[in-house]
Short mmCIF file of C-alpha atoms and ligand atoms in Angstrom, two decimals:
data_model
loop_
_atom_site.label_atom_id
_atom_site.label_comp_id
_atom_site.label_asym_id
_atom_site.label_seq_id
_atom_site.Cartn_x
_atom_site.Cartn_y
_atom_site.Cartn_z
CA UNK L 113 36.88 -11.50 -3.38
CA UNK L 114 35.54 -14.19 -5.65
CA UNK L 115 36.33 -13.39 -9.28
CA UNK L 116 33.64 -15.56 -10.89
CA UNK L 117 30.64 -13.28 -11.23
CA UNK L 118 27.15 -13.91 -9.92
CA UNK L 119 24.75 -13.83 -12.85
CA UNK L 120 21.58 -11.79 -12.86
CA UNK L 121 18.63 -12.05 -15.26
CA UNK L 122 16.42 -9.00 -15.52
CA UNK L 123 12.79 -9.56 -16.49
CA UNK L 124 11.36 -6.27 -17.72
CA UNK L 125 13.20 -3.15 -18.76
CA UNK L 126 10.72 -0.32 -18.33
CA UNK L 127 11.04 2.62 -15.97
CA UNK L 128 12.33 0.49 -13.09
CA UNK L 129 14.20 -2.21 -15.02
CA UNK L 130 16.26 0.24 -17.05
CA UNK L 131 17.30 2.01 -13.83
CA UNK L 132 18.28 -1.34 -12.29
CA UNK L 133 20.42 -2.09 -15.36
CA UNK L 134 21.97 1.38 -15.28
CA UNK L 135 22.85 1.25 -11.57
CA UNK L 136 24.24 -2.29 -11.90
CA UNK L 137 26.60 -0.96 -14.57
CA UNK L 138 27.58 2.37 -13.01
CA UNK L 139 27.95 0.95 -9.47
CA UNK L 140 29.50 -2.35 -10.52
CA UNK L 141 32.71 -1.96 -8.50
CA UNK L 142 30.91 -0.91 -5.32
CA UNK L 143 28.31 -3.67 -5.67
CA UNK L 144 31.10 -6.25 -6.14
CA UNK L 145 32.91 -4.98 -3.04
CA UNK L 146 29.75 -5.03 -0.96
CA UNK L 147 28.71 -8.49 -2.12
CA UNK L 148 32.14 -10.13 -2.27
CA UNK L 149 31.89 -11.07 -5.96
CA UNK L 150 31.15 -9.21 -9.17
CA UNK L 151 27.56 -9.22 -10.39
CA UNK L 152 27.00 -9.59 -14.10
CA UNK L 153 23.83 -8.75 -15.98
CA UNK L 154 23.46 -11.94 -18.02
CA UNK L 155 20.27 -11.14 -19.93
CA UNK L 156 17.30 -8.79 -20.05
CA UNK L 157 13.90 -10.08 -21.13
CA UNK L 158 11.74 -7.49 -22.85
CA UNK L 159 8.60 -7.51 -24.97
CA UNK L 160 9.77 -4.85 -27.43
CA UNK L 161 13.50 -5.34 -28.18
CA UNK L 162 13.61 -2.47 -30.67
CA UNK L 163 12.63 0.20 -28.19
CA UNK L 164 15.50 2.58 -27.41
CA UNK L 165 16.76 2.15 -23.85
CA UNK L 166 19.61 4.52 -23.03
CA UNK L 167 22.48 2.86 -21.19
CA UNK L 168 21.05 -0.66 -21.54
CA UNK L 169 23.37 -3.06 -23.45
CA UNK L 170 21.33 -4.07 -26.54
CA UNK L 171 23.17 -7.40 -26.86
CA UNK L 172 21.65 -8.56 -23.56
CA UNK L 173 18.06 -8.12 -24.71
CA UNK L 174 15.90 -11.14 -25.45
CA UNK L 175 12.18 -11.66 -25.97
CA UNK L 176 12.36 -15.20 -24.58
CA UNK L 177 12.04 -14.70 -20.83
CA UNK L 178 11.38 -18.38 -20.19
CA UNK L 179 14.61 -19.45 -21.92
CA UNK L 180 16.50 -16.82 -19.91
CA UNK L 181 15.30 -18.08 -16.52
CA UNK L 182 15.87 -21.69 -17.63
CA UNK L 183 19.52 -21.15 -18.58
CA UNK L 184 20.67 -22.87 -15.42
CA UNK L 185 23.55 -20.48 -14.67
CA UNK L 186 21.44 -17.59 -13.37
CA UNK L 187 21.94 -16.81 -9.67
CA UNK L 188 19.29 -14.14 -9.21
CA UNK L 189 16.25 -13.27 -11.32
CA UNK L 190 14.97 -9.71 -10.96
CA UNK L 191 11.29 -9.51 -11.93
CA UNK L 192 10.01 -6.04 -12.71
CA UNK L 193 7.33 -6.95 -15.24
CA UNK L 194 4.36 -6.66 -12.88
CA UNK L 195 0.97 -8.38 -13.17
CA UNK L 196 0.12 -11.99 -12.39
CA UNK L 197 1.16 -13.81 -15.57
CA UNK L 198 3.68 -14.43 -17.00
CA UNK L 199 5.45 -13.14 -13.86
CA UNK L 200 4.24 -16.00 -11.64
CA UNK L 201 5.31 -18.74 -14.06
CA UNK L 202 8.67 -17.09 -14.66
CA UNK L 203 9.37 -16.76 -10.93
CA UNK L 204 8.41 -20.38 -10.31
CA UNK L 205 10.62 -21.51 -13.18
CA UNK L 206 13.46 -19.39 -11.82
CA UNK L 207 13.27 -21.18 -8.46
CA UNK L 208 13.16 -24.56 -10.21
CA UNK L 209 16.39 -23.65 -11.97
CA UNK L 210 18.23 -22.65 -8.81
CA UNK L 211 17.85 -18.87 -8.87
CA UNK L 212 16.77 -16.56 -6.09
CA UNK L 213 14.19 -13.94 -7.00
CA UNK L 214 13.89 -10.22 -6.38
CA UNK L 215 10.49 -8.88 -7.35
CA UNK L 216 8.67 -5.55 -7.29
CA UNK L 217 5.35 -7.25 -8.01
CA UNK L 218 2.85 -6.24 -5.32
CA UNK L 219 -0.18 -7.66 -7.18
CA UNK L 220 1.40 -11.09 -7.44
CA UNK L 221 2.75 -11.13 -3.88
CA UNK L 222 -0.62 -10.01 -2.50
CA UNK L 223 -2.49 -12.66 -4.49
CA UNK L 224 -0.15 -15.60 -4.26
CA UNK L 225 2.70 -14.82 -1.87
CA UNK L 226 2.30 -18.02 0.10
CA UNK L 227 2.78 -20.30 -2.93
CA UNK L 228 5.78 -18.29 -4.09
CA UNK L 229 7.38 -18.41 -0.64
CA UNK L 230 6.80 -22.17 -0.55
CA UNK L 231 8.47 -22.56 -3.94
CA UNK L 232 11.44 -20.51 -2.70
CA UNK L 233 11.82 -22.72 0.37
CA UNK L 234 11.50 -25.89 -1.70
CA UNK L 235 14.40 -24.80 -3.86
CA UNK L 236 16.48 -23.21 -1.08
CA UNK L 237 16.21 -19.82 -2.69
CA UNK L 238 15.40 -16.28 -1.58
CA UNK L 239 12.28 -14.32 -2.48
CA UNK L 240 12.74 -10.62 -1.74
CA UNK L 241 10.30 -7.81 -2.59
CA UNK L 242 11.22 -4.59 -0.81
CA UNK L 243 10.27 -2.65 -3.96
CA UNK L 244 6.71 -3.99 -3.94
CA UNK L 245 5.62 -1.65 -1.15
CA UNK L 246 6.32 2.08 -0.97
CA UNK L 247 9.15 2.24 -3.55
CA UNK L 248 12.44 3.28 -2.03
CA UNK L 249 11.25 3.32 1.58
CA UNK L 250 12.88 0.53 3.58
CA UNK L 251 9.81 -1.12 5.05
CA UNK L 252 9.63 -4.86 4.37
CA UNK L 253 13.08 -5.48 5.83
CA UNK L 254 12.51 -3.32 8.93
CA UNK L 255 9.18 -5.05 9.59
CA UNK L 256 10.52 -8.53 8.91
CA UNK L 257 13.95 -8.23 10.49
CA UNK L 258 14.49 -5.11 12.62
CA UNK L 259 11.13 -5.52 14.38
CA UNK L 260 11.23 -9.34 14.46
CA UNK L 261 11.56 -9.27 18.25
CA UNK L 262 8.73 -6.82 18.83
CA UNK L 263 4.94 -7.05 18.57
CA UNK L 264 3.45 -4.84 15.89
CA UNK L 265 -0.07 -3.66 16.66
CA UNK L 266 -0.80 -1.30 13.83
CA UNK L 267 0.59 -0.30 10.45
CA UNK L 268 -1.07 2.77 8.95
CA UNK L 269 0.27 4.28 5.79
CA UNK L 270 -0.01 6.36 2.70
CA UNK L 271 1.22 3.78 0.21
CA UNK L 272 -0.04 5.22 -3.06
CA UNK L 273 1.59 8.35 -4.39
CA UNK L 274 -0.92 9.06 -7.16
CA UNK L 275 -3.86 9.30 -4.80
CA UNK L 276 -1.86 11.28 -2.27
CA UNK L 277 -0.97 13.76 -5.00
CA UNK L 278 -4.65 14.10 -5.98
CA UNK L 279 -5.90 14.52 -2.40
CA UNK L 280 -3.09 16.97 -1.62
CA UNK L 281 -4.08 19.06 -4.67
CA UNK L 282 -7.72 19.02 -3.58
CA UNK L 283 -6.64 20.10 -0.10
CA UNK L 284 -4.32 22.91 -1.15
CA UNK L 285 -6.30 24.33 -4.11
CA UNK L 286 -9.91 23.48 -3.26
CA UNK L 287 -10.16 21.61 -6.58
CA UNK L 288 -12.65 18.81 -7.10
CA UNK L 289 -11.58 15.21 -7.70
CA UNK L 290 -11.74 15.30 -11.52
CA UNK L 291 -9.77 18.51 -11.78
CA UNK L 292 -7.06 17.18 -9.44
CA UNK L 293 -6.94 13.87 -11.36
CA UNK L 294 -6.48 15.79 -14.62
CA UNK L 295 -3.54 17.65 -13.12
CA UNK L 296 -2.02 14.40 -11.82
CA UNK L 297 -2.36 12.90 -15.32
CA UNK L 298 -0.86 15.95 -17.04
CA UNK L 299 2.15 15.86 -14.69
CA UNK L 300 2.67 12.12 -15.20
CA UNK L 301 1.69 11.09 -11.66
CA UNK L 302 -1.46 9.28 -12.78
CA UNK L 303 -1.47 6.65 -15.51
CA UNK L 304 -3.72 6.91 -18.59
CA UNK L 305 -5.94 4.34 -16.86
CA UNK L 306 -5.73 5.37 -13.20
CA UNK L 307 -8.13 2.67 -11.92
CA UNK L 308 -5.57 0.64 -9.96
CA UNK L 309 -4.50 3.72 -8.05
CA UNK L 310 -7.72 5.73 -7.58
CA UNK L 311 -9.89 2.72 -6.77
CA UNK L 312 -7.40 1.56 -4.14
CA UNK L 313 -6.32 -1.75 -5.73
CA UNK L 314 -2.62 -0.81 -5.61
CA UNK L 315 -2.84 0.23 -1.96
CA UNK L 316 -4.88 -2.87 -1.08
CA UNK L 317 -2.18 -5.17 -2.47
CA UNK L 318 0.40 -3.32 -0.39
CA UNK L 319 -1.83 -3.52 2.70
CA UNK L 320 -2.09 -7.30 2.29
CA UNK L 321 1.70 -7.63 2.08
CA UNK L 322 2.28 -5.37 5.11
CA UNK L 323 -0.39 -7.07 7.23
CA UNK L 324 0.99 -10.53 6.46
CA UNK L 325 4.49 -9.56 7.54
CA UNK L 326 3.47 -7.42 10.53
CA UNK L 327 1.14 -10.00 12.04
CA UNK L 328 2.89 -13.25 10.96
CA UNK L 329 -0.37 -14.30 9.35
CA UNK L 330 -1.41 -15.02 5.78
CA UNK L 331 -3.31 -12.07 4.37
CA UNK L 332 -4.24 -11.81 0.69
CA UNK L 333 -5.73 -8.93 -1.27
CA UNK L 334 -9.13 -10.62 -0.96
CA UNK L 335 -8.96 -10.06 2.81
CA UNK L 336 -8.49 -6.32 2.40
CA UNK L 337 -11.52 -4.01 2.52
CA UNK L 338 -11.05 -1.48 -0.27
CA UNK L 339 -12.54 1.92 -1.06
CA UNK L 340 -10.89 4.37 -3.46
CA UNK L 341 -10.89 8.15 -3.63
CA UNK L 342 -13.25 8.70 -6.58
CA UNK L 343 -16.14 9.70 -4.29
CA UNK L 344 -14.14 12.20 -2.24
CA UNK L 345 -15.52 15.67 -2.84
CA UNK L 346 -14.26 19.19 -2.31
CA UNK L 347 -16.97 19.42 0.40
CA UNK L 348 -15.41 16.44 2.24
CA UNK L 349 -12.04 18.16 2.20
CA UNK L 350 -13.61 21.41 3.41
CA UNK L 351 -15.36 19.53 6.25
CA UNK L 352 -12.07 17.92 7.20
CA UNK L 353 -10.42 21.35 7.34
CA UNK L 354 -13.13 22.65 9.64
CA UNK L 355 -12.29 19.80 12.02
CA UNK L 356 -8.55 20.50 11.87
CA UNK L 357 -8.06 17.44 9.66
CA UNK L 358 -6.97 16.50 6.17
CA UNK L 359 -8.12 13.61 3.98
CA UNK L 360 -5.69 10.81 3.06
CA UNK L 361 -6.11 7.42 1.40
CA UNK L 362 -4.90 5.15 4.18
CA UNK L 363 -3.88 1.52 4.25
CA UNK L 364 -4.55 0.36 7.80
CA UNK L 365 -3.52 -3.03 9.18
CA UNK L 366 -4.58 -3.55 12.79
CA UNK L 367 -4.48 -6.15 15.49
CA UNK L 368 -7.75 -6.34 17.46
CA UNK L 369 -7.69 -5.25 21.10
CA UNK L 370 -7.93 -8.85 22.32
CA UNK L 371 -5.08 -9.78 19.96
CA UNK L 372 -7.02 -12.68 18.45
CA UNK L 373 -7.66 -11.22 15.03
CA UNK L 374 -6.42 -8.67 12.53
CA UNK L 375 -7.96 -6.46 9.87
CA UNK L 376 -6.62 -4.83 6.75
CA UNK L 377 -8.37 -2.03 4.91
CA UNK L 378 -7.85 0.79 2.45
CA UNK L 379 -10.14 3.81 2.38
CA UNK L 380 -10.04 7.59 2.50
CA UNK L 381 -10.07 8.96 6.03
CA UNK L 382 -9.79 12.24 7.87
CA UNK L 383 -6.70 12.50 10.03
CA UNK L 384 -5.80 15.37 12.35
CA UNK L 385 -3.26 17.85 11.00
CA UNK L 386 -1.16 17.03 14.09
CA UNK L 387 -0.71 13.41 12.95
CA UNK L 388 2.67 12.79 11.23
CA UNK L 389 0.91 11.31 8.17
CA UNK L 390 -0.97 14.60 7.61
CA UNK L 391 2.27 16.29 6.60
CA UNK L 392 2.96 13.81 3.78
CA UNK L 393 2.46 15.92 0.67
CA UNK L 394 2.37 15.46 -3.09
CA UNK L 395 3.24 11.94 -4.29
CA UNK L 396 5.26 10.93 -1.23
CA UNK L 397 4.51 7.81 0.78
CA UNK L 398 4.83 7.25 4.51
CA UNK L 399 4.03 4.41 6.85
CA UNK L 400 3.38 4.80 10.55
CA UNK L 401 4.07 1.68 12.61
CA UNK L 402 3.01 1.14 16.22
CA UNK L 403 4.77 -1.64 18.12
CA UNK L 404 4.70 -2.71 21.76
CA UNK L 405 8.34 -2.06 22.59
CA UNK L 406 9.47 0.28 19.83
CA UNK L 407 6.51 2.64 20.18
CA UNK L 408 5.65 4.76 17.16
CA UNK L 409 7.86 4.74 14.07
CA UNK L 410 7.43 6.61 10.80
CA UNK L 411 8.96 5.58 7.47
CA UNK L 412 8.87 8.28 4.80
CA UNK L 413 10.06 8.77 1.23
CA UNK L 414 9.37 8.42 -2.48
CA UNK L 415 6.99 5.53 -3.08
CA UNK L 416 7.31 5.22 -6.85
CA UNK L 417 9.47 6.12 -9.82
CA UNK L 418 12.34 4.43 -11.62
CA UNK L 419 15.31 5.34 -9.43
CA UNK L 420 13.61 5.05 -6.03
CA UNK L 421 12.12 1.66 -6.88
CA UNK L 422 15.42 0.51 -8.39
CA UNK L 423 17.14 1.44 -5.12
CA UNK L 424 14.92 -1.02 -3.26
CA UNK L 425 15.48 -3.69 -5.94
CA UNK L 426 19.26 -3.24 -5.75
CA UNK L 427 19.21 -3.58 -1.96
CA UNK L 428 17.41 -6.90 -2.33
CA UNK L 429 19.78 -7.95 -5.09
CA UNK L 430 22.78 -7.36 -2.84
CA UNK L 431 21.13 -9.38 -0.04
CA UNK L 432 20.23 -12.26 -2.39
CA UNK L 433 23.75 -12.30 -3.85
CA UNK L 434 25.38 -12.29 -0.41
CA UNK L 435 23.20 -15.23 0.60
CA UNK L 436 24.13 -17.09 -2.59
CA UNK L 437 27.82 -16.68 -1.80
CA UNK L 438 27.29 -17.86 1.77
CA UNK L 439 25.14 -20.77 0.52
CA UNK L 440 22.32 -19.66 2.79
CA UNK L 441 18.94 -17.98 2.51
CA UNK L 442 17.36 -15.04 4.26
CA UNK L 443 14.11 -15.10 6.23
CA UNK L 444 11.14 -16.48 4.32
CA UNK L 445 7.44 -16.25 5.02
CA UNK L 446 6.50 -16.11 8.70
CA UNK L 447 2.83 -17.01 9.08
CA UNK L 448 2.95 -19.08 12.25
CA UNK L 449 0.52 -16.83 14.20
CA UNK L 450 -2.42 -17.76 11.94
CA UNK L 451 -4.59 -14.97 13.32
CA UNK L 452 -8.16 -14.67 12.09
CA UNK L 453 -8.57 -11.95 9.47
CA UNK L 454 -11.80 -10.18 10.38
CA UNK L 455 -14.16 -8.40 7.99
CA UNK L 456 -14.58 -4.62 7.80
CA UNK L 457 -17.74 -4.73 9.92
CA UNK L 458 -15.60 -5.70 12.94
CA UNK L 459 -13.21 -2.77 12.57
CA UNK L 460 -13.65 -0.22 15.34
CA UNK L 461 -13.48 3.28 13.93
CA UNK L 462 -15.10 6.73 14.01
CA UNK L 463 -17.36 8.33 11.41
CA UNK L 464 -17.75 11.93 10.31
CA UNK L 465 -21.25 12.23 8.83
CA UNK L 466 -22.71 15.30 7.18
CA UNK L 467 -26.52 15.22 6.80
CA UNK L 468 -28.70 17.63 4.85
CA UNK L 469 -31.68 18.06 7.14
CA UNK L 470 -34.92 19.92 7.58
CA UNK L 471 -34.36 22.82 9.99
CA UNK L 472 -37.23 22.31 12.42
CA UNK L 473 -37.78 21.26 16.03
CA UNK L 474 -37.12 17.60 16.86
CA UNK L 475 -34.81 16.79 13.94
CA UNK L 476 -31.69 16.63 16.08
CA UNK L 477 -33.54 14.43 18.58
CA UNK L 478 -34.62 12.06 15.77
CA UNK L 479 -31.09 11.85 14.40
CA UNK L 480 -29.63 11.29 17.87
CA UNK L 481 -32.15 8.51 18.49
CA UNK L 482 -30.95 6.63 15.40
CA UNK L 483 -27.39 6.75 16.70
CA UNK L 484 -28.53 5.55 20.14
CA UNK L 485 -30.54 2.68 18.63
CA UNK L 486 -27.37 1.40 16.98
CA UNK L 487 -25.26 1.79 20.12
CA UNK L 488 -23.18 4.49 18.46
CA UNK L 489 -22.11 7.28 20.77
CA UNK L 490 -21.89 10.82 19.39
CA UNK L 491 -18.72 12.82 20.09
CA UNK L 492 -19.67 16.17 18.55
CA UNK L 493 -22.57 17.58 16.59
CA UNK L 494 -22.88 20.95 14.94
CA UNK L 495 -25.37 22.59 12.64
CA UNK L 496 -24.28 24.47 9.55
CA UNK L 497 -26.62 26.76 7.59
CA UNK L 498 -30.31 27.03 8.28
CA UNK L 499 -33.81 26.69 6.87
CA UNK L 500 -33.61 24.92 3.48
CA UNK L 501 -29.83 24.81 3.67
CA UNK L 502 -29.32 23.17 7.05
CA UNK L 503 -26.74 20.45 7.58
CA UNK L 504 -25.92 18.48 10.70
CA UNK L 505 -22.32 17.39 11.03
CA UNK L 506 -21.93 14.50 13.45
CA UNK L 507 -18.66 12.96 14.58
CA UNK L 508 -19.00 9.68 16.46
CA UNK L 509 -16.97 7.99 19.13
CA UNK L 510 -15.36 4.68 18.19
CA UNK L 511 -17.81 1.92 17.24
CA UNK L 512 -17.81 -1.18 15.05
CA UNK L 513 -17.96 -0.26 11.36
CA UNK L 514 -21.04 -2.47 10.92
CA UNK L 515 -22.93 -0.43 13.53
CA UNK L 516 -21.81 2.84 11.95
CA UNK L 517 -22.84 1.69 8.47
CA UNK L 518 -26.24 0.54 9.77
CA UNK L 519 -26.69 3.92 11.46
CA UNK L 520 -26.10 5.70 8.16
CA UNK L 521 -28.60 3.42 6.39
CA UNK L 522 -31.23 4.19 9.04
CA UNK L 523 -30.50 7.94 8.82
CA UNK L 524 -31.10 7.85 5.05
CA UNK L 525 -34.63 6.59 5.74
CA UNK L 526 -35.63 9.48 8.01
CA UNK L 527 -38.09 11.89 6.37
CA UNK L 528 -36.28 14.81 7.94
CA UNK L 529 -32.93 13.81 6.41
CA UNK L 530 -32.87 15.11 2.84
CA UNK L 531 -29.61 13.38 2.07
CA UNK L 532 -26.29 12.10 3.44
CA UNK L 533 -23.84 14.61 1.99
CA UNK L 534 -20.64 12.99 3.20
CA UNK L 535 -19.48 10.02 5.25
CA UNK L 536 -15.86 9.58 6.11
CA UNK L 537 -13.99 7.64 8.72
CA UNK L 538 -11.80 9.55 11.15
CA UNK L 539 -8.45 7.96 12.04
CA UNK L 540 -5.23 8.77 13.77
CA UNK L 541 -6.39 9.95 17.18
N1 HSE F 60 1.19 3.64 -8.76
C1 HSE F 60 1.80 3.61 -7.47
C2 HSE F 60 1.64 4.95 -6.80
C3 HSE F 60 3.26 3.27 -7.49
O1 HSE F 60 1.01 5.85 -7.33
O2 HSE F 60 2.14 5.09 -5.70
C4 HSE F 60 3.52 1.83 -7.76
O3 HSE F 60 2.98 1.03 -6.76
#
């Protein structure tokens, strides 16, 4: 074993960074044996050096992250700051100074992954980011390496634990969205400002990363259709239950049937209780992958939190260090397929629509006509309540999302439709 240590700079020492530092210290001998050389934490860049961080050597702390990555003797930079800047500049500087980079930064990768990959290639360095998607769950490496010989057709996952916790609470207790969000906040699952999670931004960044890798095509967060969970009501969840379904916030990356294009989207959807993703409870994540040869695979585990995310970071750190010793690099960006990324309107899906209607002869015929005019075929229809309290619940067959959305708009204009109580896509069948 080489005795000269590989040097690691840690950028950020919050929930994840402090766990990375702790594991690097407590597992030092094992990491050295697995890598073939000791790994030494050479410096930790933080914004607030005076904050108490148990188990983190205070003498390694610095507020000058740029100077740390410019030292010239750093082998691997671990970036767990998050956000676009200064993370992007620091990562670029790290490459320029000969370091490989391990990052957990989904927002940056989803916005600017291509430029970062190019910088890594230019400087013969690695860029690894297993921790950016679904925390501890091995997902990036399986998609990029284990399934490199297969053809992935669909990646459908629960990639945000906060929203899964909220929807699970709504499902199990009958609570409304606000009540479930309050509970998630009180228990520390939701942040003080939960926007990134509940509006689907976090999941959309992860969807972009997954789609890019799965389909060997550049996909950015701007290509991802995004809807959050703030409009999901207790009535939606109750409707889902009546259909033998549950509601999940799904990230869905799909290849079109003709194989010429792909789509990536994040939105709440009903899935049957028999689907493996329906059993993913609380704040857990899971990703369901469908590939030509492999068939259906499910990856499941904790998608957030200090230790789980640090586990993914450490795995990447070991890989980057091994490559450094071997004077090689791992696989970089693979975007050769250059498939067209289609808009949401082209996605073929099913809708569950609940309409408050007048309970009189001819209403069902009028509603059915609107579906027919938009070439949307109805799978099931049932009436709930009667007189002034009548609702029609329609579930469609698969149709382009644009046609389904236009159908809903036309239904809203019917005099006999008092309101559209709920619209939700149905997936997983
Ligand atoms: N906030 C995310 C979640 C974890 O709730 O799953 C970090 O991506």
